Amino acid sequence: MTPDARRERILRHALLDIGADPAPGPLVLPLPAVGMDVVAEVEHASLVGLHRFSRIALATTDGAVDPHPGPDELVAALRTELAARGGPEPVPPGPVPAAADGPAPEHGPAGGPPEPVGGTDPVAVALALLHHEAGRVSDADLTDRVLVSGLLPLVGATGPAARPERSQLAALAERLAAARDAERPGRVRRLLHQWLTAAHLWRRPVLHPAPWHRTPNSLRRAGAPAVTDPPVPGRAGEYRLRPARPHGADLRTVGDWMRRPEVVRFFGQPWPDERWARELDGHGAGSGTAAVLVEPAGDPAAGPVAYLEIYRPVRHALARAFPVGPGDVGVHVCVGAAHRRGTGGALLAAVAEALTAAGCPRVLAEPDARNTAARRAFGRAGFDEAERIALPHKDAVVMVRTAA
């Protein structure tokens, strides 16, 4: 395999490991832990992760660019960055293999990915393997080996010029549905049904240190849910919520808060006011996100104490790594004027109560896994830690507060 092909495969693994969904065009993947960025041109964005890239390079913070980094150097930079995000989930939820299942199979940039299911009829060979291994290993392991690392890569292997990936996925789904319907009740039938209907599939990451991650199920044939903008309560307990204006004092307030070092560490948005103006302006009607400033209801002259983003998780990267519903809402919070004075927990509790009262079944948050202060604040506000996940820009802990 040529160095270019190895670099391409490594970058594919990295994007799958963090749940990224690239679009054709320039790609910048920040690696702050090593002071570098991976830069590339996305030539083809694949439905099954077989993206094609050109000009994969490493850029340093001082402006230097290595246009042809060695594959081992690229792997080392990516692994260092992903390990610095906060460490793996020790016991991932869901159908994980028991200790008797043995270690993860050797795969990745050094040893190569698992060999795709081969044979003259890959689906028939995959089904035979499924029957042979059912009862020997976990459902998660079978899903990863037979479907995620076996059949799905074959879908995109011929490239979009030969046959569109969507039609290949549809044909594969039809074959698996026919096999499911012909199968007698039992574990194999249940697993085939799960492959066709589940929103996510379990996958072993290659570069990320966690043992398991969820990946979106590209076989699932379901229309995109109708998504409305999230509700924005005018009042939450002792606080008043109002839209953050993309100009004037509101813009300066949000920009100043987000450029504070303790905020930059976890939010990573130390943007100038001009970019924050575009960001706030983009969180309008139809965007699925509302930008909000929070003020004490009893003292309007006191000024804002926090910045909130209330968003629909189904339109957020969170949905690629964690099961969400169209009625769920998510919150990002930056406590500004009253930072570290106990405001966070009280504010989050009041906002969550107002949102559930407005009909939202769940309120979600995804603080950085390393941000123990934020996790404690959400815990004081009645949120429970559900799962650690990988997002494109961080490892996060999903926190959930369910309506009573």
Coordinates of C-alpha atoms in Angstrom, one line a residue, residues 17-325:
D17 CA -13.7 7.4 15.5
I18 CA -14.9 10.9 16.3
G19 CA -18.2 10.7 14.5
A20 CA -17.4 13.3 12.0
D21 CA -19.5 13.8 8.9
P22 CA -17.3 15.5 6.3
A23 CA -18.6 17.4 3.3
P24 CA -16.7 17.7 0.0
G25 CA -14.2 20.5 0.1
P26 CA -11.5 21.7 2.6
L27 CA -11.2 19.8 5.9
V28 CA -9.4 21.0 9.0
L29 CA -9.1 18.6 12.0
P30 CA -7.6 20.5 15.0
L31 CA -5.2 18.6 17.2
P32 CA -4.6 21.0 20.0
A33 CA -2.9 18.4 22.2
V34 CA 0.0 18.2 19.7
G35 CA -0.2 21.8 18.4
M36 CA -1.1 20.7 14.9
D37 CA -4.0 20.5 12.4
V38 CA -4.7 17.8 9.9
V39 CA -5.7 19.5 6.7
A40 CA -7.0 17.8 3.6
E41 CA -9.3 18.1 0.6
V42 CA -12.4 15.9 0.8
E43 CA -12.9 14.6 -2.8
H44 CA -15.8 12.3 -1.9
A45 CA -17.9 12.1 1.3
S46 CA -19.0 8.5 1.7
L47 CA -22.2 7.2 3.3
V48 CA -20.3 4.3 4.8
G49 CA -17.0 6.1 5.8
L50 CA -15.0 5.4 2.7
H51 CA -14.2 9.0 2.1
R52 CA -11.6 10.0 -0.5
F53 CA -9.1 12.7 0.2
S54 CA -6.3 14.5 -1.5
R55 CA -3.4 16.6 -0.2
I56 CA -3.4 15.2 3.4
A57 CA -1.0 17.3 5.4
L58 CA 0.0 18.3 8.9
A59 CA 0.1 22.0 9.8
T60 CA 1.7 23.4 12.9
T61 CA 0.5 26.4 14.9
D62 CA 3.4 28.5 13.7
G63 CA 2.3 28.1 10.1
A64 CA 4.6 25.4 9.0
V65 CA 3.1 22.7 6.8
D66 CA 4.3 19.1 6.2
P67 CA 2.6 18.3 2.9
H68 CA 3.5 14.6 3.1
P69 CA 3.6 13.4 6.7
G70 CA 4.7 9.9 7.3
P71 CA 1.8 7.5 8.1
D72 CA 3.3 6.6 11.4
E73 CA 3.7 10.3 12.3
L74 CA 0.1 10.9 11.4
V75 CA -1.1 8.0 13.5
A76 CA 1.0 9.1 16.5
A77 CA -0.4 12.7 16.3
L78 CA -4.0 11.5 16.1
R79 CA -3.7 8.9 18.9
T80 CA -2.0 11.5 21.1
E81 CA -4.9 13.9 20.5
L82 CA -7.6 11.4 21.1
A83 CA -6.0 10.0 24.2
A84 CA -5.8 13.6 25.6
R85 CA -9.6 14.0 25.4
G86 CA -10.2 12.4 28.8
G87 CA -9.7 8.7 28.4
P88 CA -11.9 5.8 27.4
E89 CA -15.2 4.8 28.9
P90 CA -14.3 1.9 31.2
V91 CA -17.5 -0.1 30.7
P92 CA -19.4 1.1 27.7
P93 CA -23.2 0.6 27.9
G94 CA -25.1 -1.6 25.6
P95 CA -24.3 -5.0 24.1
V96 CA -20.6 -5.2 24.9
P97 CA -18.7 -8.5 24.8
A98 CA -18.1 -10.4 28.0
A99 CA -14.5 -11.1 29.1
A100 CA -14.9 -14.6 27.7
D101 CA -15.2 -13.1 24.2
G102 CA -11.5 -12.4 24.2
P103 CA -9.6 -9.3 23.1
A104 CA -10.5 -7.0 20.2
P105 CA -9.2 -8.3 16.9
E106 CA -6.0 -6.8 15.6
H107 CA -6.9 -4.0 13.1
G108 CA -6.0 -0.5 12.3
P109 CA -3.3 1.5 10.4
A110 CA -0.5 -0.7 11.6
G111 CA -2.0 -4.1 11.0
G112 CA -4.7 -3.2 8.5
P113 CA -8.5 -3.2 9.1
P114 CA -10.4 -6.5 9.4
E115 CA -10.7 -8.2 6.1
P116 CA -14.1 -7.6 4.6
V117 CA -16.3 -10.6 4.2
G118 CA -15.3 -12.1 0.8
G119 CA -16.5 -14.8 -1.5
T120 CA -18.5 -14.7 -4.7
D121 CA -21.6 -13.7 -2.7
P122 CA -20.5 -11.6 0.2
V123 CA -23.9 -11.4 1.8
A124 CA -24.2 -15.2 1.8
V125 CA -20.8 -15.6 3.3
A126 CA -21.6 -12.9 5.9
L127 CA -24.8 -14.8 6.9
A128 CA -22.9 -18.0 7.2
L129 CA -20.4 -16.4 9.5
L130 CA -23.3 -14.9 11.5
H131 CA -24.9 -18.3 12.0
H132 CA -21.5 -19.8 12.9
E133 CA -20.5 -17.1 15.5
A134 CA -24.0 -16.5 17.0
G135 CA -23.8 -17.7 20.6
R136 CA -20.0 -17.6 20.6
V137 CA -19.5 -13.8 20.8
S138 CA -21.6 -10.8 21.7
D139 CA -24.0 -9.0 19.4
A140 CA -21.8 -6.0 19.4
D141 CA -18.8 -8.0 18.2
L142 CA -20.8 -9.7 15.5
T143 CA -22.2 -6.3 14.4
D144 CA -18.7 -4.8 14.1
R145 CA -17.1 -7.8 12.4
V146 CA -19.8 -8.9 10.0
L147 CA -21.6 -5.7 9.2
V148 CA -19.7 -2.5 10.1
S149 CA -16.2 -3.9 9.1
G150 CA -17.4 -6.5 6.7
L151 CA -20.4 -5.7 4.5
L152 CA -20.7 -1.9 4.7
P153 CA -17.1 -1.3 3.4
L154 CA -18.0 -3.4 0.4
V155 CA -20.8 -1.0 -0.4
G156 CA -18.5 1.9 -1.0
A157 CA -15.5 0.0 -2.3
T158 CA -16.4 0.5 -6.0
G159 CA -16.9 4.2 -5.7
P160 CA -19.8 6.5 -6.7
A161 CA -18.9 6.4 -10.4
A162 CA -19.7 2.7 -10.7
R163 CA -22.9 2.7 -8.7
P164 CA -24.3 5.2 -6.3
E165 CA -23.8 4.2 -2.7
R166 CA -27.5 4.8 -1.9
S167 CA -28.6 2.2 -4.4
Q168 CA -26.0 -0.2 -3.1
L169 CA -27.2 0.3 0.5
A170 CA -30.8 -0.2 -0.6
A171 CA -29.8 -3.5 -2.3
L172 CA -28.0 -4.7 0.8
A173 CA -30.9 -3.8 3.0
E174 CA -33.2 -5.8 0.8
R175 CA -31.0 -8.8 1.0
L176 CA -30.7 -8.6 4.8
A177 CA -34.5 -8.1 5.1
A178 CA -35.2 -11.2 3.0
A179 CA -32.7 -13.1 5.2
R180 CA -34.4 -11.9 8.3
D181 CA -37.8 -12.8 7.1
A182 CA -36.7 -16.3 6.2
E183 CA -34.9 -16.8 9.5
R184 CA -36.6 -18.7 12.3
P185 CA -37.1 -16.8 15.5
G186 CA -33.9 -16.5 17.6
R187 CA -30.8 -14.5 18.0
V188 CA -29.8 -14.3 14.3
R189 CA -33.2 -13.0 13.3
R190 CA -33.2 -10.4 16.2
L191 CA -29.7 -9.2 15.2
L192 CA -30.7 -8.9 11.5
H193 CA -33.7 -6.9 12.5
Q194 CA -31.6 -4.7 14.7
W195 CA -29.2 -4.0 11.8
L196 CA -32.1 -2.9 9.6
T197 CA -33.9 -0.7 12.2
A198 CA -31.5 0.6 14.9
A199 CA -30.4 4.2 14.7
H200 CA -26.8 3.3 15.7
L201 CA -24.5 0.3 15.4
W202 CA -21.6 -0.6 17.7
R203 CA -18.1 -0.3 16.3
R204 CA -14.6 -0.8 17.7
P205 CA -12.6 2.4 17.2
V206 CA -9.2 2.1 15.6
L207 CA -7.3 5.2 16.8
H208 CA -9.5 6.3 19.8
P209 CA -8.6 4.4 23.0
A210 CA -12.2 3.6 24.0
P211 CA -13.2 0.0 23.4
W212 CA -16.5 0.8 21.7
H213 CA -18.3 3.7 19.9
R214 CA -21.7 4.1 18.3
T215 CA -21.8 4.8 14.6
P216 CA -24.9 5.9 12.6
N217 CA -26.6 3.1 10.9
S218 CA -26.5 3.8 7.2
L219 CA -28.8 0.9 6.4
R220 CA -31.7 2.4 8.4
R221 CA -34.4 3.4 5.9
A222 CA -36.3 6.1 7.8
G223 CA -37.2 9.6 6.7
A224 CA -35.6 12.5 8.4
P225 CA -37.9 13.5 11.3
A226 CA -39.6 16.9 11.1
V227 CA -37.7 19.2 13.4
T228 CA -39.0 22.4 14.8
D229 CA -37.0 25.0 16.5
P230 CA -36.5 24.5 20.3
P231 CA -38.8 26.3 22.7
V232 CA -37.3 29.3 24.5
P233 CA -39.0 30.0 27.8
G234 CA -39.2 33.7 28.6
R235 CA -38.8 32.8 32.3
A236 CA -36.9 30.1 34.1
G237 CA -37.2 30.4 37.9
E238 CA -35.6 33.6 39.0
Y239 CA -34.0 34.2 35.5
R240 CA -35.3 35.9 32.4
L241 CA -34.2 34.5 29.0
R242 CA -34.0 36.7 25.9
P243 CA -32.4 36.4 22.4
A244 CA -28.8 37.3 22.2
R245 CA -28.5 40.1 19.6
P246 CA -25.6 39.8 17.1
H247 CA -24.5 43.4 17.6
G248 CA -23.9 46.0 20.3
A249 CA -23.5 45.1 24.0
D250 CA -24.8 41.6 23.6
L251 CA -22.1 40.7 21.0
R252 CA -19.3 42.2 23.1
T253 CA -20.5 40.3 26.2
V254 CA -20.7 36.9 24.5
G255 CA -17.4 37.4 22.7
D256 CA -15.6 38.5 25.9
W257 CA -16.9 35.6 27.8
M258 CA -16.0 33.0 25.2
R259 CA -12.4 34.4 24.9
R260 CA -11.7 33.8 28.6
P261 CA -9.0 31.2 29.0
E262 CA -11.0 28.9 31.3
V263 CA -13.8 29.0 28.7
V264 CA -11.6 28.5 25.7
R265 CA -10.2 25.3 27.2
F266 CA -13.5 23.5 26.9
F267 CA -15.5 25.5 24.3
G268 CA -12.6 26.2 21.9
Q269 CA -14.4 29.3 20.4
P270 CA -12.1 32.3 21.1
W271 CA -13.4 34.0 18.0
P272 CA -13.3 37.7 17.2
D273 CA -16.6 39.7 17.5
E274 CA -17.0 39.6 13.7
R275 CA -17.3 35.8 13.7
W276 CA -19.5 35.7 16.8
A277 CA -21.8 38.1 15.0
R278 CA -22.2 35.6 12.2
E279 CA -22.7 32.8 14.7
L280 CA -25.4 34.6 16.7
D281 CA -27.1 35.7 13.5
G282 CA -27.2 32.1 12.3
H283 CA -29.0 30.9 15.3
G284 CA -32.3 32.3 14.1
A285 CA -35.6 30.8 13.0
G286 CA -35.3 27.5 11.2
S287 CA -31.7 26.8 12.4
G288 CA -32.7 24.4 15.2
T289 CA -30.7 26.5 17.7
A290 CA -31.5 29.5 19.8
A291 CA -28.8 31.9 21.2
V292 CA -30.0 33.2 24.6
L293 CA -28.7 35.6 27.2
V294 CA -29.8 35.0 30.8
E295 CA -30.5 37.9 33.2
P296 CA -31.8 38.1 36.8
A297 CA -35.6 38.6 36.5
G298 CA -35.8 40.8 39.5
D299 CA -32.9 43.1 38.5
P300 CA -32.8 43.9 34.8
A301 CA -30.1 46.5 35.4
A302 CA -27.7 43.8 36.6
G303 CA -27.0 42.7 33.1
P304 CA -26.5 39.1 31.7
V305 CA -25.1 36.4 33.9
A306 CA -24.9 33.6 31.3
Y307 CA -25.0 32.7 27.6
L308 CA -27.2 29.7 26.6
E309 CA -27.6 27.8 23.4
I310 CA -30.8 25.8 23.3
Y311 CA -30.7 23.3 20.4
R312 CA -32.3 20.3 18.8
P313 CA -29.9 17.3 19.2
V314 CA -31.3 15.6 16.1
R315 CA -29.6 18.4 14.1
H316 CA -26.4 18.3 16.1
A317 CA -23.3 16.0 15.9
L318 CA -24.6 14.5 19.2
A319 CA -27.1 12.5 17.1
R320 CA -24.3 10.6 15.3
A321 CA -23.1 9.1 18.6
F322 CA -26.1 8.9 21.0
P323 CA -29.8 8.0 20.5
V324 CA -31.9 11.2 20.4
G325 CA -35.5 11.9 19.6

